[in-house]
mmCIF file of C-alpha atoms and ligand atoms in Angstrom:
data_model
loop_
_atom_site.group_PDB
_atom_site.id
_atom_site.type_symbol
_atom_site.label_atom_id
_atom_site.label_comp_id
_atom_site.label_asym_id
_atom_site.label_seq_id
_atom_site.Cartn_x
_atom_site.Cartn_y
_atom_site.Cartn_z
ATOM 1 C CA UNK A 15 -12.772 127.567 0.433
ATOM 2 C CA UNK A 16 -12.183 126.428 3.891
ATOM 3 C CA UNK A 17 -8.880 126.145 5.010
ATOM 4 C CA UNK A 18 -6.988 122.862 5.753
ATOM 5 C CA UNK A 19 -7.992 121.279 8.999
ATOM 6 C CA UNK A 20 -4.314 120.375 9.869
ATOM 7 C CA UNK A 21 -2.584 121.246 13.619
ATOM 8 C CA UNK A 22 0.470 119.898 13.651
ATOM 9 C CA UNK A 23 3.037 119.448 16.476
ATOM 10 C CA UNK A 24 5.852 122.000 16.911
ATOM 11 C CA UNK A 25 7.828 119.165 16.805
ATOM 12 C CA UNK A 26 6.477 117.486 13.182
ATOM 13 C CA UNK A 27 6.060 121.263 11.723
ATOM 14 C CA UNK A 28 9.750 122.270 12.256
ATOM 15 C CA UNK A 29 11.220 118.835 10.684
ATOM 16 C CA UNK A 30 8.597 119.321 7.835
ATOM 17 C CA UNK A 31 9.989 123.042 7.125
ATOM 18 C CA UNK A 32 13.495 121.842 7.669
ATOM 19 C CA UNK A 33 13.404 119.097 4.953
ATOM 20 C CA UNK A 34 14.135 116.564 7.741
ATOM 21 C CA UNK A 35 12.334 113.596 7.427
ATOM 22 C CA UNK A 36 9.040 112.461 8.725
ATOM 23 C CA UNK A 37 7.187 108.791 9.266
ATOM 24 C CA UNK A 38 3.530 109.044 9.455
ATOM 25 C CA UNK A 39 1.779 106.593 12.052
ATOM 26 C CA UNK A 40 -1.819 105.541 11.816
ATOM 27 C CA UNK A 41 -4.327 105.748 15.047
ATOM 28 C CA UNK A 42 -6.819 102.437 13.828
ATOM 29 C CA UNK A 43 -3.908 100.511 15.188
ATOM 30 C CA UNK A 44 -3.948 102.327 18.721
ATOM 31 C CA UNK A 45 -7.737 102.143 18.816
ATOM 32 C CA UNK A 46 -9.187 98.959 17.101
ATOM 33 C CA UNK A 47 -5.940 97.079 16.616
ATOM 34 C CA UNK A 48 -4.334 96.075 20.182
ATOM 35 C CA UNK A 49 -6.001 96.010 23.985
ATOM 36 C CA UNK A 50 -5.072 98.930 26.320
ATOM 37 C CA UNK A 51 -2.214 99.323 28.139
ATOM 38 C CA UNK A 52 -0.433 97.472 25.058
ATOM 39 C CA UNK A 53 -1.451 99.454 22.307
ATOM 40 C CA UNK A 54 -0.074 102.634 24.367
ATOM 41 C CA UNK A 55 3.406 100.944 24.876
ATOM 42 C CA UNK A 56 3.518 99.980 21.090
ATOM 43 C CA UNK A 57 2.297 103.821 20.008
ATOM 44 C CA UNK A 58 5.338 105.151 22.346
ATOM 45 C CA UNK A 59 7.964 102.253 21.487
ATOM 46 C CA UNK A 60 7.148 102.993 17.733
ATOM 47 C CA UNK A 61 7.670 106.984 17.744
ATOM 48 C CA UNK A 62 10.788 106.118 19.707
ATOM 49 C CA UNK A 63 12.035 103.721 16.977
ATOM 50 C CA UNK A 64 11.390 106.447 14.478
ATOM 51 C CA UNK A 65 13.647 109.119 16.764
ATOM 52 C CA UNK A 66 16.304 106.549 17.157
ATOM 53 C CA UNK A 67 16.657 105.615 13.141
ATOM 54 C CA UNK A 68 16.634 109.887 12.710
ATOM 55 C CA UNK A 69 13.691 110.833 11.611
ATOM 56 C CA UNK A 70 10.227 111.988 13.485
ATOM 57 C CA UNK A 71 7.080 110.927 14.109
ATOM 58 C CA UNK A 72 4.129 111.937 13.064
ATOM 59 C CA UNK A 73 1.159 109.611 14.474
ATOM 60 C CA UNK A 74 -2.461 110.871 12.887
ATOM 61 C CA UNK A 75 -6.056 110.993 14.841
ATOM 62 C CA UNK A 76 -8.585 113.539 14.015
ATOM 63 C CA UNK A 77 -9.913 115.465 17.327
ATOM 64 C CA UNK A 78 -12.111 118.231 18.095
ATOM 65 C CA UNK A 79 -12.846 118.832 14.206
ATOM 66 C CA UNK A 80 -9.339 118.990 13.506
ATOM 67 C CA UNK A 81 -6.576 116.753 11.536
ATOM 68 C CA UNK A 82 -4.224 116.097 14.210
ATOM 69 C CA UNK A 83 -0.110 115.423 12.344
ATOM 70 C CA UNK A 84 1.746 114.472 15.688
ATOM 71 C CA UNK A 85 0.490 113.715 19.570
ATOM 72 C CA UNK A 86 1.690 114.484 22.190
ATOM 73 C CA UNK A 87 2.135 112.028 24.671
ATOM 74 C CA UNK A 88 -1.090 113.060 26.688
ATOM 75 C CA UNK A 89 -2.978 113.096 23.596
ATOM 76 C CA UNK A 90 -1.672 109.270 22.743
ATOM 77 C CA UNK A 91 -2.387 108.452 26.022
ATOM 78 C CA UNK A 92 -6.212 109.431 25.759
ATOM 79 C CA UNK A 93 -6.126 108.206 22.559
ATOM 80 C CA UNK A 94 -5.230 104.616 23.714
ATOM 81 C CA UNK A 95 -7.959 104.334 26.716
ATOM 82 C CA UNK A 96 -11.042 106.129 24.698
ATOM 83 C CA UNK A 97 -13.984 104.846 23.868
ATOM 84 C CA UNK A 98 -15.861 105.242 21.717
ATOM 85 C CA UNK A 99 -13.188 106.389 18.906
ATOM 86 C CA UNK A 100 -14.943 106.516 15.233
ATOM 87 C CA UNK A 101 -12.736 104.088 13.231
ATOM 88 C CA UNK A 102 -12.179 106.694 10.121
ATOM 89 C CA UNK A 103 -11.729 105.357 6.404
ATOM 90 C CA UNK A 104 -11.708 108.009 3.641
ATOM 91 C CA UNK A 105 -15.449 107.669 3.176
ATOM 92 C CA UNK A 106 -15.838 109.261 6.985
ATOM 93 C CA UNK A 107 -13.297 111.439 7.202
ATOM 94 C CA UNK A 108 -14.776 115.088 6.539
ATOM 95 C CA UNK A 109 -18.431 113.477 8.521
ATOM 96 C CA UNK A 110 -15.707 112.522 11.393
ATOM 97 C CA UNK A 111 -13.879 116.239 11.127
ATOM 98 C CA UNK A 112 -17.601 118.166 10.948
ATOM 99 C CA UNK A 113 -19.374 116.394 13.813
ATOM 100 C CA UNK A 114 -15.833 116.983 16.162
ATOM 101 C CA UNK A 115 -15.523 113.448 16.702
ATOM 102 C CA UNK A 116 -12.287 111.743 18.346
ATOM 103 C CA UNK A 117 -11.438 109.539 14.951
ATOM 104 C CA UNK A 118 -8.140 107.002 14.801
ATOM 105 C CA UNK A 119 -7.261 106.773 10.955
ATOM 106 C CA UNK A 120 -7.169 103.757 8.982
ATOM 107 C CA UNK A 121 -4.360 102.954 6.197
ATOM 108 C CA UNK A 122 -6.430 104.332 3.781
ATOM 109 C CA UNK A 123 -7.280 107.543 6.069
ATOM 110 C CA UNK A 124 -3.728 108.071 7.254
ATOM 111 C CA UNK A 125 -2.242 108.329 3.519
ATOM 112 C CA UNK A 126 -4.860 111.021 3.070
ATOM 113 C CA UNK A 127 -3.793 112.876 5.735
ATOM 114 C CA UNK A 128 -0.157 112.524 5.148
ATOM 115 C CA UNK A 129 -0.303 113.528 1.883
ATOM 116 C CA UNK A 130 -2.067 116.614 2.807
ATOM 117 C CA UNK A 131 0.476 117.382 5.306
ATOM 118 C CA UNK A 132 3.258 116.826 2.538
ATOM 119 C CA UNK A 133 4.777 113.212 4.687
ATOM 120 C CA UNK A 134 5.963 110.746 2.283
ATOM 121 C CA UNK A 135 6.433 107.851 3.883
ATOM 122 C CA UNK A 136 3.738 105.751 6.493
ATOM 123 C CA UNK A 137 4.373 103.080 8.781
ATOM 124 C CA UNK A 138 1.635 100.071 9.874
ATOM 125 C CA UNK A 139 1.460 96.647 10.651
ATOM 126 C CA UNK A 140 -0.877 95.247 7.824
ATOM 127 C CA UNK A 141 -2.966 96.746 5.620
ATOM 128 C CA UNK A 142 -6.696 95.838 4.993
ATOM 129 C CA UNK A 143 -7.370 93.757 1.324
ATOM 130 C CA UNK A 144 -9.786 91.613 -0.190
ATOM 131 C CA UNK A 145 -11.201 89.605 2.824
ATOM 132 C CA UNK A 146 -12.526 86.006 2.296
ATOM 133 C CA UNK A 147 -15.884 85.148 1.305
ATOM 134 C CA UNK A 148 -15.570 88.461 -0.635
ATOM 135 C CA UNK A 149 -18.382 86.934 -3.744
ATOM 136 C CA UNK A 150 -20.755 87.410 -0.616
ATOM 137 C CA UNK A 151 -19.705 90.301 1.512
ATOM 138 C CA UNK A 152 -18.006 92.602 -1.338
ATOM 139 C CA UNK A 153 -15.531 93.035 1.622
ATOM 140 C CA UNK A 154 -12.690 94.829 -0.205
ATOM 141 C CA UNK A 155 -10.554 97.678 2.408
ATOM 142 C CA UNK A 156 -10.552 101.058 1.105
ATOM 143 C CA UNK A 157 -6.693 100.721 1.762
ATOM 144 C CA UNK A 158 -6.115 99.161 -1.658
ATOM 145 C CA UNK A 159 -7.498 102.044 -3.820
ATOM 146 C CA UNK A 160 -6.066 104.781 -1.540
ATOM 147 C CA UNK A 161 -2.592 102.728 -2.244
ATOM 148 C CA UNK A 162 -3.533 103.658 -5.982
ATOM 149 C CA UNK A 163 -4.677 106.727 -5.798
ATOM 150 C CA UNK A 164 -2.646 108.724 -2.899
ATOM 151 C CA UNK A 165 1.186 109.293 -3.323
ATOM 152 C CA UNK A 166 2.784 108.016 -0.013
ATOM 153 C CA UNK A 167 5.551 105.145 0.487
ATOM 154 C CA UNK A 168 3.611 102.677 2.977
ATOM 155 C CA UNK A 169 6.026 100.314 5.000
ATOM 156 C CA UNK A 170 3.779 97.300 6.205
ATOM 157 C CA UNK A 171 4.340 93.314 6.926
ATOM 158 C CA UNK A 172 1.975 93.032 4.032
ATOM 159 C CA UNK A 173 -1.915 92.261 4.167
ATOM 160 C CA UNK A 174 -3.316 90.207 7.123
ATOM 161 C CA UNK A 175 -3.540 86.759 7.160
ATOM 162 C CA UNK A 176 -7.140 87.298 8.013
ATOM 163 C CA UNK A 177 -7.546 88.329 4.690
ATOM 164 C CA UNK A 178 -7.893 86.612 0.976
ATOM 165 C CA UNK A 179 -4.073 86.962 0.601
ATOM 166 C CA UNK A 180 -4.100 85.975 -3.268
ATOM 167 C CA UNK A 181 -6.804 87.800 -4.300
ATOM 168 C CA UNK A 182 -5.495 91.225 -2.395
ATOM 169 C CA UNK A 183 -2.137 91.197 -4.475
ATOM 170 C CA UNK A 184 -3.890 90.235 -7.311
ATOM 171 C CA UNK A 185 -6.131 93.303 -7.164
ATOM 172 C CA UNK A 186 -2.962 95.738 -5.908
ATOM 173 C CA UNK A 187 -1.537 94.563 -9.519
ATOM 174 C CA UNK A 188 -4.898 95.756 -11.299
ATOM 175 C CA UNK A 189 -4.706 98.991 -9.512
ATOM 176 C CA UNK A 190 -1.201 99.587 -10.329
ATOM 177 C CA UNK A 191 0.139 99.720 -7.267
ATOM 178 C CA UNK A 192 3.691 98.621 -6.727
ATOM 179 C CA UNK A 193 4.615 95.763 -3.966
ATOM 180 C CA UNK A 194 7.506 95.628 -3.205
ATOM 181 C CA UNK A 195 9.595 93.267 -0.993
ATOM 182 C CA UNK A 196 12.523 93.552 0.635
ATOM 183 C CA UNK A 197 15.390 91.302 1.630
ATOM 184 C CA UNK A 198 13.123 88.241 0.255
ATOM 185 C CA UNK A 199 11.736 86.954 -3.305
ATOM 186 C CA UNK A 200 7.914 86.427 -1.768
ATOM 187 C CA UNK A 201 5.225 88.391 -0.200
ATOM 188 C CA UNK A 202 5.222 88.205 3.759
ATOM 189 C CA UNK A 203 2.271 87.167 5.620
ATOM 190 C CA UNK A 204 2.028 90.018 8.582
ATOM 191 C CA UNK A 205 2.391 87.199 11.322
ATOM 192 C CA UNK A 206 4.715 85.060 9.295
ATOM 193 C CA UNK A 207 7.585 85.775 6.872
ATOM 194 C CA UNK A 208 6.213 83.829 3.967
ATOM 195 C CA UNK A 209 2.777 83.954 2.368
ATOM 196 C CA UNK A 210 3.613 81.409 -0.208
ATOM 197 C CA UNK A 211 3.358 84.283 -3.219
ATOM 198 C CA UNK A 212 6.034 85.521 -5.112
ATOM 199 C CA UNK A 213 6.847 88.961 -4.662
ATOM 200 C CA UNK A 214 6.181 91.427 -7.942
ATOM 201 C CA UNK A 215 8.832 93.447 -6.984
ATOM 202 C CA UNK A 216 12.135 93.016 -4.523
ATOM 203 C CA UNK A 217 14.329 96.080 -3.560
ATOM 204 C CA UNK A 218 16.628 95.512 -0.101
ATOM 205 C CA UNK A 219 17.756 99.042 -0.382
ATOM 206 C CA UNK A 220 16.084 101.858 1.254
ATOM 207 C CA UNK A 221 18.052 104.456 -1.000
ATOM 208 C CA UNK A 222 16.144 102.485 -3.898
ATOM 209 C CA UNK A 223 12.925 102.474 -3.048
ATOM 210 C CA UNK A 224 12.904 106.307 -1.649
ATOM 211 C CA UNK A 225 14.014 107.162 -5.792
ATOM 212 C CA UNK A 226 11.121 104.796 -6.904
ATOM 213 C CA UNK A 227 9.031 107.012 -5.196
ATOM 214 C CA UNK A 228 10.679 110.231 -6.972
ATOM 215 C CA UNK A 229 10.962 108.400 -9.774
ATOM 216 C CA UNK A 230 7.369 107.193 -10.113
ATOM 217 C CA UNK A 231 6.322 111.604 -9.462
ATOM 218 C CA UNK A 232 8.527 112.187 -12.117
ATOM 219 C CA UNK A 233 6.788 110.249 -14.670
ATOM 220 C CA UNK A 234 3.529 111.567 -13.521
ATOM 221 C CA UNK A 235 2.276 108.513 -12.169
ATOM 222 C CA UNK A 236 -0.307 109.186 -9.259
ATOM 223 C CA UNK A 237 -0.473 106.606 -6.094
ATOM 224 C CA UNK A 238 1.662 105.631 -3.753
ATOM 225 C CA UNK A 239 3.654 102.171 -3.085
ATOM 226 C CA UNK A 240 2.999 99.361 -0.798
ATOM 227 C CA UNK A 241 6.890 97.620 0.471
ATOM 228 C CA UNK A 242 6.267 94.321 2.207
ATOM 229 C CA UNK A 243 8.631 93.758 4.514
ATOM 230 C CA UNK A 244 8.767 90.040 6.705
ATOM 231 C CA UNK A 245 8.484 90.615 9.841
ATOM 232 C CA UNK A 246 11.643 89.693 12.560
ATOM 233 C CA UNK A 247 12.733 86.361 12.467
ATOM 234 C CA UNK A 248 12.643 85.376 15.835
ATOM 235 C CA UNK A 249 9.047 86.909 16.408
ATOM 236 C CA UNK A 250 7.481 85.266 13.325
ATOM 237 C CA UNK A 251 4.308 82.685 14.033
ATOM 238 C CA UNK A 252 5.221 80.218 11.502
ATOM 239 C CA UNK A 253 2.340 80.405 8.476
ATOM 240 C CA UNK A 254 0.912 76.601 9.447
ATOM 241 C CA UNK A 255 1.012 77.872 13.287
ATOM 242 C CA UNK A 256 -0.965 80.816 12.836
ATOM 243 C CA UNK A 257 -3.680 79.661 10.103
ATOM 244 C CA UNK A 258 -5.611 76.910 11.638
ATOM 245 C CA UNK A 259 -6.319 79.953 14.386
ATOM 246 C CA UNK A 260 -7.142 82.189 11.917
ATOM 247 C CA UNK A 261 -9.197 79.767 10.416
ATOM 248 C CA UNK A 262 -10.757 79.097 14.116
ATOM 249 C CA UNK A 263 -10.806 83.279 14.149
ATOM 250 C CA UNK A 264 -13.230 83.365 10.773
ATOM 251 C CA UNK A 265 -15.829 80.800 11.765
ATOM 252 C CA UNK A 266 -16.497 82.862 15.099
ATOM 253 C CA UNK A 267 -17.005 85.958 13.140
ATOM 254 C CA UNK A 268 -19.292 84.259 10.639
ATOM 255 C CA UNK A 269 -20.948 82.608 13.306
ATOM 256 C CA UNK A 270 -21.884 86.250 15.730
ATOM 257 C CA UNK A 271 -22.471 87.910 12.397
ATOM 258 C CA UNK A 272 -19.822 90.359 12.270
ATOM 259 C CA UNK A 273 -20.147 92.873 8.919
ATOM 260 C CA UNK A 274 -18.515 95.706 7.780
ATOM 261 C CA UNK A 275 -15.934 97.754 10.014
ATOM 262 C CA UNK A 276 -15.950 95.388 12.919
ATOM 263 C CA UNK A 277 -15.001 92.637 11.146
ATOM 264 C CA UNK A 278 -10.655 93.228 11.594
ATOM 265 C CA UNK A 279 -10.855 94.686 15.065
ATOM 266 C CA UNK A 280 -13.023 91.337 15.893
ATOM 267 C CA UNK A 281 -10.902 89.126 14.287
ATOM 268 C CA UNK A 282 -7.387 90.812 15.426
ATOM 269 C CA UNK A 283 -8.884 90.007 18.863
ATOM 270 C CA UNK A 284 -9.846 86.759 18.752
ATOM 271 C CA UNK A 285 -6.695 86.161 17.323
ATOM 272 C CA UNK A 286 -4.836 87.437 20.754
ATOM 273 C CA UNK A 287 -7.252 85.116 22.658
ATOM 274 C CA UNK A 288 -6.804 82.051 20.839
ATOM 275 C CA UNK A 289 -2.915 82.711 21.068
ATOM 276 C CA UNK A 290 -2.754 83.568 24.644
ATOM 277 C CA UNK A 291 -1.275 87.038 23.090
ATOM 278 C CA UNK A 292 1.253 85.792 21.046
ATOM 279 C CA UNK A 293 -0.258 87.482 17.848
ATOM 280 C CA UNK A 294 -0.185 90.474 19.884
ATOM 281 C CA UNK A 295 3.912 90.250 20.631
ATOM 282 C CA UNK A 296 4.231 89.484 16.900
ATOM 283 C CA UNK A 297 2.313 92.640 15.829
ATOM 284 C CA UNK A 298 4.284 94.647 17.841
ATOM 285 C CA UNK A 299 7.779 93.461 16.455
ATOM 286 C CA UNK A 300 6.827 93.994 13.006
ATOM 287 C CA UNK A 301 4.991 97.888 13.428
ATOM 288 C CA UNK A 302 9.004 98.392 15.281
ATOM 289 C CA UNK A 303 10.876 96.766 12.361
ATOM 290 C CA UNK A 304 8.358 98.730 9.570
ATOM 291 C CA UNK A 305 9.401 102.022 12.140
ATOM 292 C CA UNK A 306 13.094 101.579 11.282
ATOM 293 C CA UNK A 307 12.590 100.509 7.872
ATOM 294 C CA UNK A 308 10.552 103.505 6.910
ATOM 295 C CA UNK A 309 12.719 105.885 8.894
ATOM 296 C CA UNK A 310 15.753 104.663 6.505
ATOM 297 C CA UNK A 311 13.516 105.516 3.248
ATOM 298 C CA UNK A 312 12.159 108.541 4.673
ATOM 299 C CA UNK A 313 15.866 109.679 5.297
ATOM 300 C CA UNK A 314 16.869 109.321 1.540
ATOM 301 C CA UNK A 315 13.823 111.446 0.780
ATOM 302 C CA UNK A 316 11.008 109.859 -0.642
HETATM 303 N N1 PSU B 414 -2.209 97.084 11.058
HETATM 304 C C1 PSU B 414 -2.201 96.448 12.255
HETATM 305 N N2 PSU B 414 -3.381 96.484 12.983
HETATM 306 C C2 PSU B 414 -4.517 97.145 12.541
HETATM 307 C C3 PSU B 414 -4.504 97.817 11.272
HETATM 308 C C4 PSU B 414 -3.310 97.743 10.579
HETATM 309 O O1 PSU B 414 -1.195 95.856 12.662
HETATM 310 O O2 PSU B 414 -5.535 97.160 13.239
HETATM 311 C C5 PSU B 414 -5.760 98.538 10.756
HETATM 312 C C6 PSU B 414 -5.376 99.574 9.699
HETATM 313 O O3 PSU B 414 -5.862 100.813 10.145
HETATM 314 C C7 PSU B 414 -6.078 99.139 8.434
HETATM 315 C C8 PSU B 414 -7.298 98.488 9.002
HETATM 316 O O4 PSU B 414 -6.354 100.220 7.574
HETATM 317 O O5 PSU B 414 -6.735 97.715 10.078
HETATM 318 C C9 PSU B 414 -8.033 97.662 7.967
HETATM 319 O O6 PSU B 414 -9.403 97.701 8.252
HETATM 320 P P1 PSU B 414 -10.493 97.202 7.170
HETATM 321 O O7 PSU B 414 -10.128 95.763 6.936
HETATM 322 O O8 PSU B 414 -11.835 97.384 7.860
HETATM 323 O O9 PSU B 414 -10.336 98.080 5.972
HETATM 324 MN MN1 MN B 415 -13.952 96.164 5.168
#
């Protein structure tokens, strides 16, 4: 057998063996998800969210062959200017860990990881989903299955309005996996508050959803849960704002041909361009309000 691949900071390891409670952060965000110096700002900002609400951080990248629970802030900081930074899924993560690549960690990669490191509770910004067009591509995000098969509370603004919104929450219900709004009877739509679905399931108390968690471990039930949560008010792009962009967004991907694992990142930054960086302020505000969200569920112990 060979042992675990996990280093974790002194910091994460002492809360962990304390019972004190721990948010997991993801590293696809830092490397594919926002232009440097931003993404570095949002990576600190977040963790210091997380302190403030009580609990600690725990942001995930795999480095030098090793599964990396906490950075330090020089580690973030290279983190946020490298190049060249493997974008890891579940499928890569044991090729990223053997060849001693730098890898940030998707959704799906991040529950993985904090599951092994026994952290119950994630934050992100959106998750990937079933992307449009999906009868051609097959374009589904590994995210949705891990959210079915891996047992870890993820806080997000739901899916990304990139993405086939209807058919992602459609497939979430076939999988099993529990969404679960809060403060709001519909799904929110990552840049705006309101996708225009209904949500399954609606619990505005933190306490709650930490004993869902429990409760769902209790009755054996493996996965984890997905709560949507709208992003702030006052930094929401209003849904008929954001989509003709998006829509703009799509027809330059289709039109350069962008497949596969390039095809967020791409579209996450055309998104910036096309809004003078106004998607960017928006997906900060919401990875902070997730932050403080999760660190209240992560406090009543998951
Ligand atoms: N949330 C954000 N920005 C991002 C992501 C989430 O605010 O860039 C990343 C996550 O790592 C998620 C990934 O897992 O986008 C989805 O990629 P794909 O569609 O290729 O599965
Ligand atoms: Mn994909």
């Amino acid at each position: 057998m060979t042992d675990l691949p996990l280093s974790f900071t002194p910091e994460v390891r002492e809360a962990l063996d304390a019972g004190r409670p721990v948010v997991a952060l993801e590293s696809t965000i830092i490397t594919h998800g926002m232009p440097y110096p931003k993404n570095l700002e949002m990576a600190r900002d977040v963790e210091a969210a997380i302190r403030e609400a009580g609990a600690v951080p725990a942001t995930i990248a795999l480095m030098d062959g090793r599964i990396h629970i906490g950075l330090d802030d020089a580690a973030l900081e290279s983190l946020a200017q490298a190049q060249d930074v493997m974008k890891v899924s579940r499928a890569d993560l044991a090729a990223c860990l053997v060849t001693r690549r730098t890898g940030a960690t998707t959704v799906a990669a991040t529950m993985i990881c904090s599951a092994l490191a026994g952290i119950r509770v994630f934050a992100t910004g959106g998750i990937g989903g079933v992307h449009r067009g999906v009868e051609d591509t097959m374009d589904i995000s590994a995210d949705l299955y891990e959210l079915a098969a891996t047992p870890v509370t993820v806080v997000s603004a739901g899916a990304k309005a990139i993405l086939d919104l209807p058919r992602t929450f459609e497939y979430l219900e076939t999988l099993g996996v529990p969404v679960i709004a809060v403060g709001q009877d519909v799904i929110p739509a990552f840049w705006s508050r309101d996708s225009g679905l209904p949500a399954p399931l609606r619990l505005d108390d933190p306490a709650q959803i930490a004993e869902a968690a429990r409760m769902r471990r209790a009755l054996g039930l493996p996965g984890g849960q997905l709560v949507v949560n709208p992003i702030p008010a006052e930094a929401e792009i209003p849904r008929a704002e954001i989509m003709p962009v998006v829509e703009q967004a799509l027809a330059d991907a289709t039109a350069q041909g962008i497949a596969a694992k390039a095809v967020t990142p791409f579209l996450l930054d055309r998104i910036f361009e096309l809004t003078e960086g106004r998607s960017l302020s928006a997906n900060i505000a919401l990875v902070l309000s997730n932050a403080r969200l999760a660190a209240r569920i992560a406090a009543e112990g998951a």
